[in-house]
Every structure is written in C-alpha cells, then in structure tokens.
mmCIF file with all atom_site columns, C-alpha atoms and ligand atoms in Angstrom:
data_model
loop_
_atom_site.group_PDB
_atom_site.id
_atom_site.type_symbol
_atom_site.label_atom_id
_atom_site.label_alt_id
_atom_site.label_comp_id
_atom_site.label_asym_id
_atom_site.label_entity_id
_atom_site.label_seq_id
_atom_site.pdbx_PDB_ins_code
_atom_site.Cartn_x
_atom_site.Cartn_y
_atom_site.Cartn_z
_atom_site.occupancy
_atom_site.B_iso_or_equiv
_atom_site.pdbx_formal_charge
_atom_site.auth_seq_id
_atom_site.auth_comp_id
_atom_site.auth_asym_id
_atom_site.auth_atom_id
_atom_site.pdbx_PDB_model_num
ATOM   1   C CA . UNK A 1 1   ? 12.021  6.882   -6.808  1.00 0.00 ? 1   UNK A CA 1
ATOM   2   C CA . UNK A 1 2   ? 10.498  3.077   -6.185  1.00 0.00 ? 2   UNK A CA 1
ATOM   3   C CA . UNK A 1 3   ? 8.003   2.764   -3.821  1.00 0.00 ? 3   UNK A CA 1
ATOM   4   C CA . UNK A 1 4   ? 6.047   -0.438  -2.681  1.00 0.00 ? 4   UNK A CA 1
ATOM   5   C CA . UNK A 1 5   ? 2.621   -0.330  -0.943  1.00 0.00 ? 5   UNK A CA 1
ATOM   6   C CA . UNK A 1 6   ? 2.158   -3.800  1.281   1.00 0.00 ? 6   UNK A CA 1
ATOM   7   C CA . UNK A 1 7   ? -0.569  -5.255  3.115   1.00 0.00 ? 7   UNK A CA 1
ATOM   8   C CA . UNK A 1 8   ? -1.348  -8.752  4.554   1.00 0.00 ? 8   UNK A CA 1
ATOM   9   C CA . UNK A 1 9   ? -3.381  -9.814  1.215   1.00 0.00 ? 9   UNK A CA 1
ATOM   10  C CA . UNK A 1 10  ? -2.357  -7.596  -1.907  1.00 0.00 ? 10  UNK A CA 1
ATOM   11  C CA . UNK A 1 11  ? -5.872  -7.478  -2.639  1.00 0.00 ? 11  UNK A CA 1
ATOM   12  C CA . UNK A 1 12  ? -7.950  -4.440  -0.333  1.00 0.00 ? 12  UNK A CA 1
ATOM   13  C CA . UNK A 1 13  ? -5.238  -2.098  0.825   1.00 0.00 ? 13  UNK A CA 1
ATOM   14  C CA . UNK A 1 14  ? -2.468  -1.907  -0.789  1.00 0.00 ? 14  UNK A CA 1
ATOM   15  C CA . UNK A 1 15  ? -4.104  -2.055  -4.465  1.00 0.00 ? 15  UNK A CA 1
ATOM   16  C CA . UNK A 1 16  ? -5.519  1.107   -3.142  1.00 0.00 ? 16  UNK A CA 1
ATOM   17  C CA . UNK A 1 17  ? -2.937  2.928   -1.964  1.00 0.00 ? 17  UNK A CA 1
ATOM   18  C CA . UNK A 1 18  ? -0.873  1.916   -4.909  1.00 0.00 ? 18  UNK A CA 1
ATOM   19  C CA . UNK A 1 19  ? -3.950  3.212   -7.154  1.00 0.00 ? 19  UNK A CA 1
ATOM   20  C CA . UNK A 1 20  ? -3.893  6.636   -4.971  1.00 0.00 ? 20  UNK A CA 1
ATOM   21  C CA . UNK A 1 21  ? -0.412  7.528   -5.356  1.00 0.00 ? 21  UNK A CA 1
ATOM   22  C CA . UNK A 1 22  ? -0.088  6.798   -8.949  1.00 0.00 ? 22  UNK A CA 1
ATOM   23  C CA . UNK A 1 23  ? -3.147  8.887   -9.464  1.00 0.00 ? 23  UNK A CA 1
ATOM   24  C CA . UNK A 1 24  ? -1.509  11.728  -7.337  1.00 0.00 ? 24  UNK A CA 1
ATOM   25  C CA . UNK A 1 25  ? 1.713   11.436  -9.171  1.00 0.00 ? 25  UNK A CA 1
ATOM   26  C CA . UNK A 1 26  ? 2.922   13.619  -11.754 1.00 0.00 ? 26  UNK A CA 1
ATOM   27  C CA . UNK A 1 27  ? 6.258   12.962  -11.429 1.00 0.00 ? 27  UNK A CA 1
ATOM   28  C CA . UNK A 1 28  ? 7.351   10.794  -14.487 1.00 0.00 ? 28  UNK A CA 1
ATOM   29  C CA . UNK A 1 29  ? 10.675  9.299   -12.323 1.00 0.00 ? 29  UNK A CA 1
ATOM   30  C CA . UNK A 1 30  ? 7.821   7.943   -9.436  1.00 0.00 ? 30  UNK A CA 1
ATOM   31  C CA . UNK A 1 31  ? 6.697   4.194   -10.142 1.00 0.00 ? 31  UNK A CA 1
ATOM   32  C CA . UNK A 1 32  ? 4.457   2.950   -7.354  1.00 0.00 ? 32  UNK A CA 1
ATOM   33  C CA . UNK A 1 33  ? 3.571   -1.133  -7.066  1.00 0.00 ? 33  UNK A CA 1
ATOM   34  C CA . UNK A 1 34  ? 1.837   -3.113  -4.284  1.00 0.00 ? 34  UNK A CA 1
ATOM   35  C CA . UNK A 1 35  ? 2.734   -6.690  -2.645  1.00 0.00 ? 35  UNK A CA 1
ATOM   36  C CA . UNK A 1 36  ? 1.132   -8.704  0.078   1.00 0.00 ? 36  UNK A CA 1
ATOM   37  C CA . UNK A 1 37  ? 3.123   -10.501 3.169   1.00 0.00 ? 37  UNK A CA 1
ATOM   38  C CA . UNK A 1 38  ? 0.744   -13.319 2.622   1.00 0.00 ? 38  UNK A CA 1
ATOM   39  C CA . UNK A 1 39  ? 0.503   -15.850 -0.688  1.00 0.00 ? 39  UNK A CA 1
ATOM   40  C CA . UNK A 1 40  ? -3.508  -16.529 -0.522  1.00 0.00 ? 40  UNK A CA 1
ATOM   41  C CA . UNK A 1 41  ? -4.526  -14.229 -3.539  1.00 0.00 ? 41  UNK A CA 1
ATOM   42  C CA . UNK A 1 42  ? -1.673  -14.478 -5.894  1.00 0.00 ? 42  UNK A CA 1
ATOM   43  C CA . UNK A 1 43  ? -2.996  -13.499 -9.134  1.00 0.00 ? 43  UNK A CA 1
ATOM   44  C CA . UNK A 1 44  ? -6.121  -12.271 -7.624  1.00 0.00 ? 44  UNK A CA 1
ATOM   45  C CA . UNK A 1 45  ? -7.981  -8.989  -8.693  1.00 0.00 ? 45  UNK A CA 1
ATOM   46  C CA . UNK A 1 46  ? -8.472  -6.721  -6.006  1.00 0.00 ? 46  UNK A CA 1
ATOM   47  C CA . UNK A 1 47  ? -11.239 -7.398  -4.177  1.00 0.00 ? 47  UNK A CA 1
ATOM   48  C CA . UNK A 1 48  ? -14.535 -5.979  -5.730  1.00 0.00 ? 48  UNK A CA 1
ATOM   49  C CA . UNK A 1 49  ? -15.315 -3.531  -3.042  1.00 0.00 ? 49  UNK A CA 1
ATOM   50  C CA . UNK A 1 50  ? -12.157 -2.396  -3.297  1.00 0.00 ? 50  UNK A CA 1
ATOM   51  C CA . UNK A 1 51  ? -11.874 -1.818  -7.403  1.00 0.00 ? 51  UNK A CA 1
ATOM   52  C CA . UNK A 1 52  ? -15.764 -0.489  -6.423  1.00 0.00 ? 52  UNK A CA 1
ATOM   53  C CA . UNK A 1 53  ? -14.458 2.395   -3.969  1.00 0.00 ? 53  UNK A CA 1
ATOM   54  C CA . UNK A 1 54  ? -11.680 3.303   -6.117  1.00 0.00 ? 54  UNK A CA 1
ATOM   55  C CA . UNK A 1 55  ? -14.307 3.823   -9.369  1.00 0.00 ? 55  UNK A CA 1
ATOM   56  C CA . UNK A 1 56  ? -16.507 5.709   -7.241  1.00 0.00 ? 56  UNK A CA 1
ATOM   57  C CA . UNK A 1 57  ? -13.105 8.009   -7.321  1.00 0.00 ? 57  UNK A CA 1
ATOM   58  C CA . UNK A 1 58  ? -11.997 7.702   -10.924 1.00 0.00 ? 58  UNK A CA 1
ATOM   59  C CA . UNK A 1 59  ? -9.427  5.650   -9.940  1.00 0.00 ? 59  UNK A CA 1
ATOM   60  C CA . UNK A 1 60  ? -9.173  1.977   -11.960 1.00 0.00 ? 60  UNK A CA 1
ATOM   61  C CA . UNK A 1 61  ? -7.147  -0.674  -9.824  1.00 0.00 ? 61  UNK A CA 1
ATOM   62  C CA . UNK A 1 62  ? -9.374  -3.722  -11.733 1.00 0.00 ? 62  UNK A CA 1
ATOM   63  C CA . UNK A 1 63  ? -6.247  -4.519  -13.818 1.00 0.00 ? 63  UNK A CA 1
ATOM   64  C CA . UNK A 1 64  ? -3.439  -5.066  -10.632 1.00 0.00 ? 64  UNK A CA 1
ATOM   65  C CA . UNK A 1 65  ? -2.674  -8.422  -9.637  1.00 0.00 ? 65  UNK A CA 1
ATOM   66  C CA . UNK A 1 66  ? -2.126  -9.608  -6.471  1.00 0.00 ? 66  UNK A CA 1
ATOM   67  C CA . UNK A 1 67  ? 1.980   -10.803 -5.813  1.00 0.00 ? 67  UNK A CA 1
ATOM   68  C CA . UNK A 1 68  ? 3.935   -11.731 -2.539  1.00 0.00 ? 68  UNK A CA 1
ATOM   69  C CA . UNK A 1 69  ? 6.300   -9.527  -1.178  1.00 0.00 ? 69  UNK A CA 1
ATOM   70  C CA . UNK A 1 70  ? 9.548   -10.948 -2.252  1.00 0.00 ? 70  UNK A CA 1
ATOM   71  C CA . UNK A 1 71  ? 13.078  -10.462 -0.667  1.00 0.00 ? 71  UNK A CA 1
ATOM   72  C CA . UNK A 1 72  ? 14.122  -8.559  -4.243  1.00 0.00 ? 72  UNK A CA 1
ATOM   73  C CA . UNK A 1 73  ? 11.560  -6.082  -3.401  1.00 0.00 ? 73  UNK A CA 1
ATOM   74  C CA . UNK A 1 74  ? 14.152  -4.438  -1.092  1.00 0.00 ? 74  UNK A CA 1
ATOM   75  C CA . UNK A 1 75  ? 16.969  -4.055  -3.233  1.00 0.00 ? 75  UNK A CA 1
ATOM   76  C CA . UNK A 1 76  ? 14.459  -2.989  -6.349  1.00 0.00 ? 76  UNK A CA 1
ATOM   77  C CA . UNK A 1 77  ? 12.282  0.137   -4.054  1.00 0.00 ? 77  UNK A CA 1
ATOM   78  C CA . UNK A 1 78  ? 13.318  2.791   -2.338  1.00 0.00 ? 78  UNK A CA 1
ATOM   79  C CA . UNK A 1 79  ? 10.654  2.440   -0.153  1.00 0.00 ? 79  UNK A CA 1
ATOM   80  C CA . UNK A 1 80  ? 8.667   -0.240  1.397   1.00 0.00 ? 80  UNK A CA 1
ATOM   81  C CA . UNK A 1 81  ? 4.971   1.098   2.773   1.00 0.00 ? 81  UNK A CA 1
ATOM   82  C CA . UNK A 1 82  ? 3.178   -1.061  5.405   1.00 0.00 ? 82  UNK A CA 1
ATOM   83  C CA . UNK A 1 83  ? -0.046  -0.504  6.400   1.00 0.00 ? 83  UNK A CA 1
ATOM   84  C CA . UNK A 1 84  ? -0.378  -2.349  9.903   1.00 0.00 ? 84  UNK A CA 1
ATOM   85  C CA . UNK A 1 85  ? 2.119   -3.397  12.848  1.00 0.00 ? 85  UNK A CA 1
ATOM   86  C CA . UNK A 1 86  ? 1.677   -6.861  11.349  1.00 0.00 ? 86  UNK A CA 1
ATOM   87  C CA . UNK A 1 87  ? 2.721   -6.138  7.719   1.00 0.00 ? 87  UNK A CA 1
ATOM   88  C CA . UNK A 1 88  ? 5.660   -4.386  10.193  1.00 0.00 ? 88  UNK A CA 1
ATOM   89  C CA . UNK A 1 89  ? 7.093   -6.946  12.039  1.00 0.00 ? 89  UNK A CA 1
ATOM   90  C CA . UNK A 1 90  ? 6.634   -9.683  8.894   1.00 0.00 ? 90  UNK A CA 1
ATOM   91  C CA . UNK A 1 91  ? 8.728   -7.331  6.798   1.00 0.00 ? 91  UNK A CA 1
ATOM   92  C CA . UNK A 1 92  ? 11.712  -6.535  9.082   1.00 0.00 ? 92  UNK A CA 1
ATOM   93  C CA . UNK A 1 93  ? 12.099  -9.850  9.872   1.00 0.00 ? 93  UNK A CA 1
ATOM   94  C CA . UNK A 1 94  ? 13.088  -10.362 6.172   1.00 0.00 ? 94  UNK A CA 1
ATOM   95  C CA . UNK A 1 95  ? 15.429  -7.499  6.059   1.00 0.00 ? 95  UNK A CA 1
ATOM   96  C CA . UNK A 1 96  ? 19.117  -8.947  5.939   1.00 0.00 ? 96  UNK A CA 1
ATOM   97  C CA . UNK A 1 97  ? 20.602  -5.607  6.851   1.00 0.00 ? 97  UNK A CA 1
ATOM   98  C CA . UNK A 1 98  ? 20.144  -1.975  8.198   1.00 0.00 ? 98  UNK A CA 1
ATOM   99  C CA . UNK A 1 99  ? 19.749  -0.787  4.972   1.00 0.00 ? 99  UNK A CA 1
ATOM   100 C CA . UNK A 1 100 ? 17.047  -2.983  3.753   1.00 0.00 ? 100 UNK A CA 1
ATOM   101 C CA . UNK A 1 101 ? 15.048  -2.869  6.991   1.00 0.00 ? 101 UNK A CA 1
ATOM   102 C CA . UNK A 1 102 ? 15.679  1.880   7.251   1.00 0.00 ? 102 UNK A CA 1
ATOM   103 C CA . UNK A 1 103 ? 13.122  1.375   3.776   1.00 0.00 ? 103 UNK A CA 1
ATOM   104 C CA . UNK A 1 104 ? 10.259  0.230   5.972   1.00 0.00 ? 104 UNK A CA 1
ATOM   105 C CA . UNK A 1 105 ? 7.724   2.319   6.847   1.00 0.00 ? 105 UNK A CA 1
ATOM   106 C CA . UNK A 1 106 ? 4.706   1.943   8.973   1.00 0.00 ? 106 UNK A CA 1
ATOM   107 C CA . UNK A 1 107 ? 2.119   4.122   6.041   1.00 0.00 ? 107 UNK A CA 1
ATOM   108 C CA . UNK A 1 108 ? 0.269   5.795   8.938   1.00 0.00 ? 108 UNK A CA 1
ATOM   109 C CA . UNK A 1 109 ? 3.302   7.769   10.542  1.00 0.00 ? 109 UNK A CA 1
ATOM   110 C CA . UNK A 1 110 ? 3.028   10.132  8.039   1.00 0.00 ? 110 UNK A CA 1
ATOM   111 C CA . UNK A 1 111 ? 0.067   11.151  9.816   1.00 0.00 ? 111 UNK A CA 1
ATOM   112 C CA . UNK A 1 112 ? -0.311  12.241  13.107  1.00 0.00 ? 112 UNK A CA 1
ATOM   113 C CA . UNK A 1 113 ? -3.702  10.726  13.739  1.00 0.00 ? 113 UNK A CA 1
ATOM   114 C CA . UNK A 1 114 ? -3.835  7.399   12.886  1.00 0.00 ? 114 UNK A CA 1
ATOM   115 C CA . UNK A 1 115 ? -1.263  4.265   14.158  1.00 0.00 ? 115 UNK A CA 1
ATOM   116 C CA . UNK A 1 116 ? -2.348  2.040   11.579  1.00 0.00 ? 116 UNK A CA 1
ATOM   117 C CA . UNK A 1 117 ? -4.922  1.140   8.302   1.00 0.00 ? 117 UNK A CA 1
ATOM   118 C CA . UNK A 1 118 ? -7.478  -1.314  9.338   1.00 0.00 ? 118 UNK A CA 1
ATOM   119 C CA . UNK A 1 119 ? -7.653  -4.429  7.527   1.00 0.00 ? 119 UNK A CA 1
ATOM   120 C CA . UNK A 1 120 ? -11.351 -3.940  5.665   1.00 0.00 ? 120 UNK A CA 1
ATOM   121 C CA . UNK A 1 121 ? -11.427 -7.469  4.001   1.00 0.00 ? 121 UNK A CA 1
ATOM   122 C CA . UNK A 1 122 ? -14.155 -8.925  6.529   1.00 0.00 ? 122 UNK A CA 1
ATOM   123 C CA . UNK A 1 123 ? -15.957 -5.776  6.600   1.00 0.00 ? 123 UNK A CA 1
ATOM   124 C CA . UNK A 1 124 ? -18.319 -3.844  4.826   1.00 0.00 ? 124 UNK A CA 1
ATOM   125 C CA . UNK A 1 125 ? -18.840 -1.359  1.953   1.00 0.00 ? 125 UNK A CA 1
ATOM   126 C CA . UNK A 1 126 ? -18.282 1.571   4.650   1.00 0.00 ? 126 UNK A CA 1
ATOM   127 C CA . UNK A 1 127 ? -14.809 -0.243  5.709   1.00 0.00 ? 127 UNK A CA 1
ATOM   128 C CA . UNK A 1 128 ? -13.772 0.279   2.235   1.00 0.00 ? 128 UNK A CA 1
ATOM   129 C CA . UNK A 1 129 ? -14.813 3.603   2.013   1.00 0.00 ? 129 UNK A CA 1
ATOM   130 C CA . UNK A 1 130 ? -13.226 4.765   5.082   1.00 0.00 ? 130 UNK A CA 1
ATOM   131 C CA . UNK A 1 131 ? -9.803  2.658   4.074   1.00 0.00 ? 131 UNK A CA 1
ATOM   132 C CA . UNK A 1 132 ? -10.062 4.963   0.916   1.00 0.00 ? 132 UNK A CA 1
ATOM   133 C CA . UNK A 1 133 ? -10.712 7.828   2.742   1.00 0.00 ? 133 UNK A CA 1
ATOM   134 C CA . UNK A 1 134 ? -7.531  7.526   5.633   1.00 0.00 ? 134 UNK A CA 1
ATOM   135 C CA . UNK A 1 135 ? -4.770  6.580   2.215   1.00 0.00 ? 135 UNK A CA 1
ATOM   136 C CA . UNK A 1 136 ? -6.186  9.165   0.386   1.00 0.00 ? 136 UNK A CA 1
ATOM   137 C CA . UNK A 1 137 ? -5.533  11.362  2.661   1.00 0.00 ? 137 UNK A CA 1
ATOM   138 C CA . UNK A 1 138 ? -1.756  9.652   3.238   1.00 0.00 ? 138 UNK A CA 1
ATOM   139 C CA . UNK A 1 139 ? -1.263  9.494   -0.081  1.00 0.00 ? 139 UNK A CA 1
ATOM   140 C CA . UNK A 1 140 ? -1.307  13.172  -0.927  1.00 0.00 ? 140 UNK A CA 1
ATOM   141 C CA . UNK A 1 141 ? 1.324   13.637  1.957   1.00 0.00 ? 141 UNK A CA 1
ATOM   142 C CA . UNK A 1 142 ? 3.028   11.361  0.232   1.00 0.00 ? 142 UNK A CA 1
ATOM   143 C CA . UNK A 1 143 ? 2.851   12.908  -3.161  1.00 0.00 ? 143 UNK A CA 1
ATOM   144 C CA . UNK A 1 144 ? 3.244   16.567  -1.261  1.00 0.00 ? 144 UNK A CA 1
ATOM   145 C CA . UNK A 1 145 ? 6.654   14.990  0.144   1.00 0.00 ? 145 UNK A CA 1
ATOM   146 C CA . UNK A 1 146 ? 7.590   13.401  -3.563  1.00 0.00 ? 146 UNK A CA 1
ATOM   147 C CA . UNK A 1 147 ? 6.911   16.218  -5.545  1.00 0.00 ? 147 UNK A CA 1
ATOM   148 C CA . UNK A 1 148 ? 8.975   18.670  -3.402  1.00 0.00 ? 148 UNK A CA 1
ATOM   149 C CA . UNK A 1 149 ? 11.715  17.210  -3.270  1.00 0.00 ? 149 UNK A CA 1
HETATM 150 P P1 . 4NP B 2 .   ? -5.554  -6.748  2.558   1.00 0.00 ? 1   4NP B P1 1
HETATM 151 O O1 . 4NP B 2 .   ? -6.854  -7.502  3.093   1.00 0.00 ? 1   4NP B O1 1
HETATM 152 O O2 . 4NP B 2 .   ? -4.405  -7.225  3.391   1.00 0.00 ? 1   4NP B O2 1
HETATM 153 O O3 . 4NP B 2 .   ? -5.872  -5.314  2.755   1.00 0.00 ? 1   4NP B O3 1
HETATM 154 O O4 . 4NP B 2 .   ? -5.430  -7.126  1.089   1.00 0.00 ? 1   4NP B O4 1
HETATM 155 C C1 . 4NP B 2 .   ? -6.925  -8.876  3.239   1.00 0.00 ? 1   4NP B C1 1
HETATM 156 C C2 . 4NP B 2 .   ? -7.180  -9.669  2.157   1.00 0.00 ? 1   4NP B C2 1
HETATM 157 C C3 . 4NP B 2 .   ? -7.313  -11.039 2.321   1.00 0.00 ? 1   4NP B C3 1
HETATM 158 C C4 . 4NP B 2 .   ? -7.157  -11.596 3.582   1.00 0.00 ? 1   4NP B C4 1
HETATM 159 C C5 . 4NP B 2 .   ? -6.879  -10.790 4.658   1.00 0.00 ? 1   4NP B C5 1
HETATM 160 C C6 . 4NP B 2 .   ? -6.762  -9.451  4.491   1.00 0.00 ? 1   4NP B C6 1
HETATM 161 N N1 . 4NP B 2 .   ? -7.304  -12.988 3.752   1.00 0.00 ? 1   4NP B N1 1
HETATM 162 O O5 . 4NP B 2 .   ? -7.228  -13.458 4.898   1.00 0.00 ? 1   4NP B O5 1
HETATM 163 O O6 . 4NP B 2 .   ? -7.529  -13.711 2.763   1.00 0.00 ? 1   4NP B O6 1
#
C-alpha cells in the first residue's frame, strides 16, 4: 500500500500528514510520501513551524524535501491524499483516466466534521498547531482503516 499526502506547497501540510501516518504505521508493507501541486519550494525543508509542531509531538519531518506532484505519482500510489478543494481540482485535471483520477481523495472526507485542511502557511504558530491537531486526528482513521484491513 502507496499512499501520497499533497498540498499546494509540499512544505506545511502535507510534510505533516506524511510525518503522522508514518508515525502511526506499523505496518511494514505501508510507505507514505508527500508532493505539492505547486513548484515554489522544491527542495525546501518544511517550513519551521511546521518541523516545530511536529517536534513538539516526537515526530521529525526536518529531513523531507519538498517535490512536485508528478504525473508518475499515479501509477506509483495507491492513493493520492489532498488536503483542500484546490489541491482537488489541480489533481484530477491531471488524471488521464478513471482509474488514475478513483485514487484521489479529498483527506478530510474521512471525517465527518471538517470539508477541508486550511492552508496555515500565512498564519501563525496556533494555525500550525491546529493543522496538526485536525491530520492527527485523520491520520489515525487512516491508520485504523490500514491496519484492518
Ligand atoms: P502548504 O502551504 O501547501 O501546506 O505546503 C503553503 C506553502 C507555501 C505556499 C502556499 C501554501 N506558497 O504560496 O509559497
């Protein structure tokens, strides 16, 4: 099981969630990685509020690199993570068939409460924390999900 995290930047959100899962994961068959829809940060760190909040929980994200989503990503994960209706729509409009585009899925659904993951990068320290807090709490449905399966 292959699944990608993807945000707009590769470089608040989905180095999170991708740091969440893997730390929820025992499963050694589960490999979790992270893209963005957007080139700006390639090769970036996450941000430092970001690898910051993820400390705070034991979790280390400061060695992930930022990477565009690219078009192999489909054929290489099983499934493809968004976190906003942006990320959405960007990603299915790369899809080349049914397939490709039944892998995307908007993170949040897998809640009831929430209809997307707010983008935290012109925000503040509390942003982060309460980005951590809503995938954290998506992620272990997610790993719930994974590991009975
Ligand atoms: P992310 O946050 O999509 O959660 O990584 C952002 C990071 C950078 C930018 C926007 C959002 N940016 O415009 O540079």
């Amino acid at each position: 099981m292959k699944i990608l995290m993807v945000c707009l930047g590769n470089i608040c959100r989905s180095p999170l969630a991708e740091g969440i899962l893997s730390d929820k994961i025992s499963k050694m068959n589960v490999t979790v990685d992270s893209a963005g829809t957007a080139g700006y940060h390639i090769g970036s760190k996450p941000d430092s509020r970001a690898i910051d909040i993820a400390k705070k929980n034991n979790i280390d994200i400061s060695n992930l690199r930022a990477r565009k989503f690219e078009f192999s990503d489909f054929i290489n994960f099983d499934k493809i993570y968004v976190m906003d209706e942006n990320n959405y729509v960007d990603i299915i409009g790369l899809a080349e068939t049914k397939d490709q585009a039944s892998k995307v899925v908007l993170i949040t659904d897998v809640l009831d409460s929430e209809s997307y993951v707010p983008d935290p990068y012109y925000g503040d320290l509390a942003d982060f924390e309460k980005v951590f807090n809503l995938l954290d709490k998506i992620c272990q449905k997610i790993a719930n999900k994974i590991e009975s399966r």
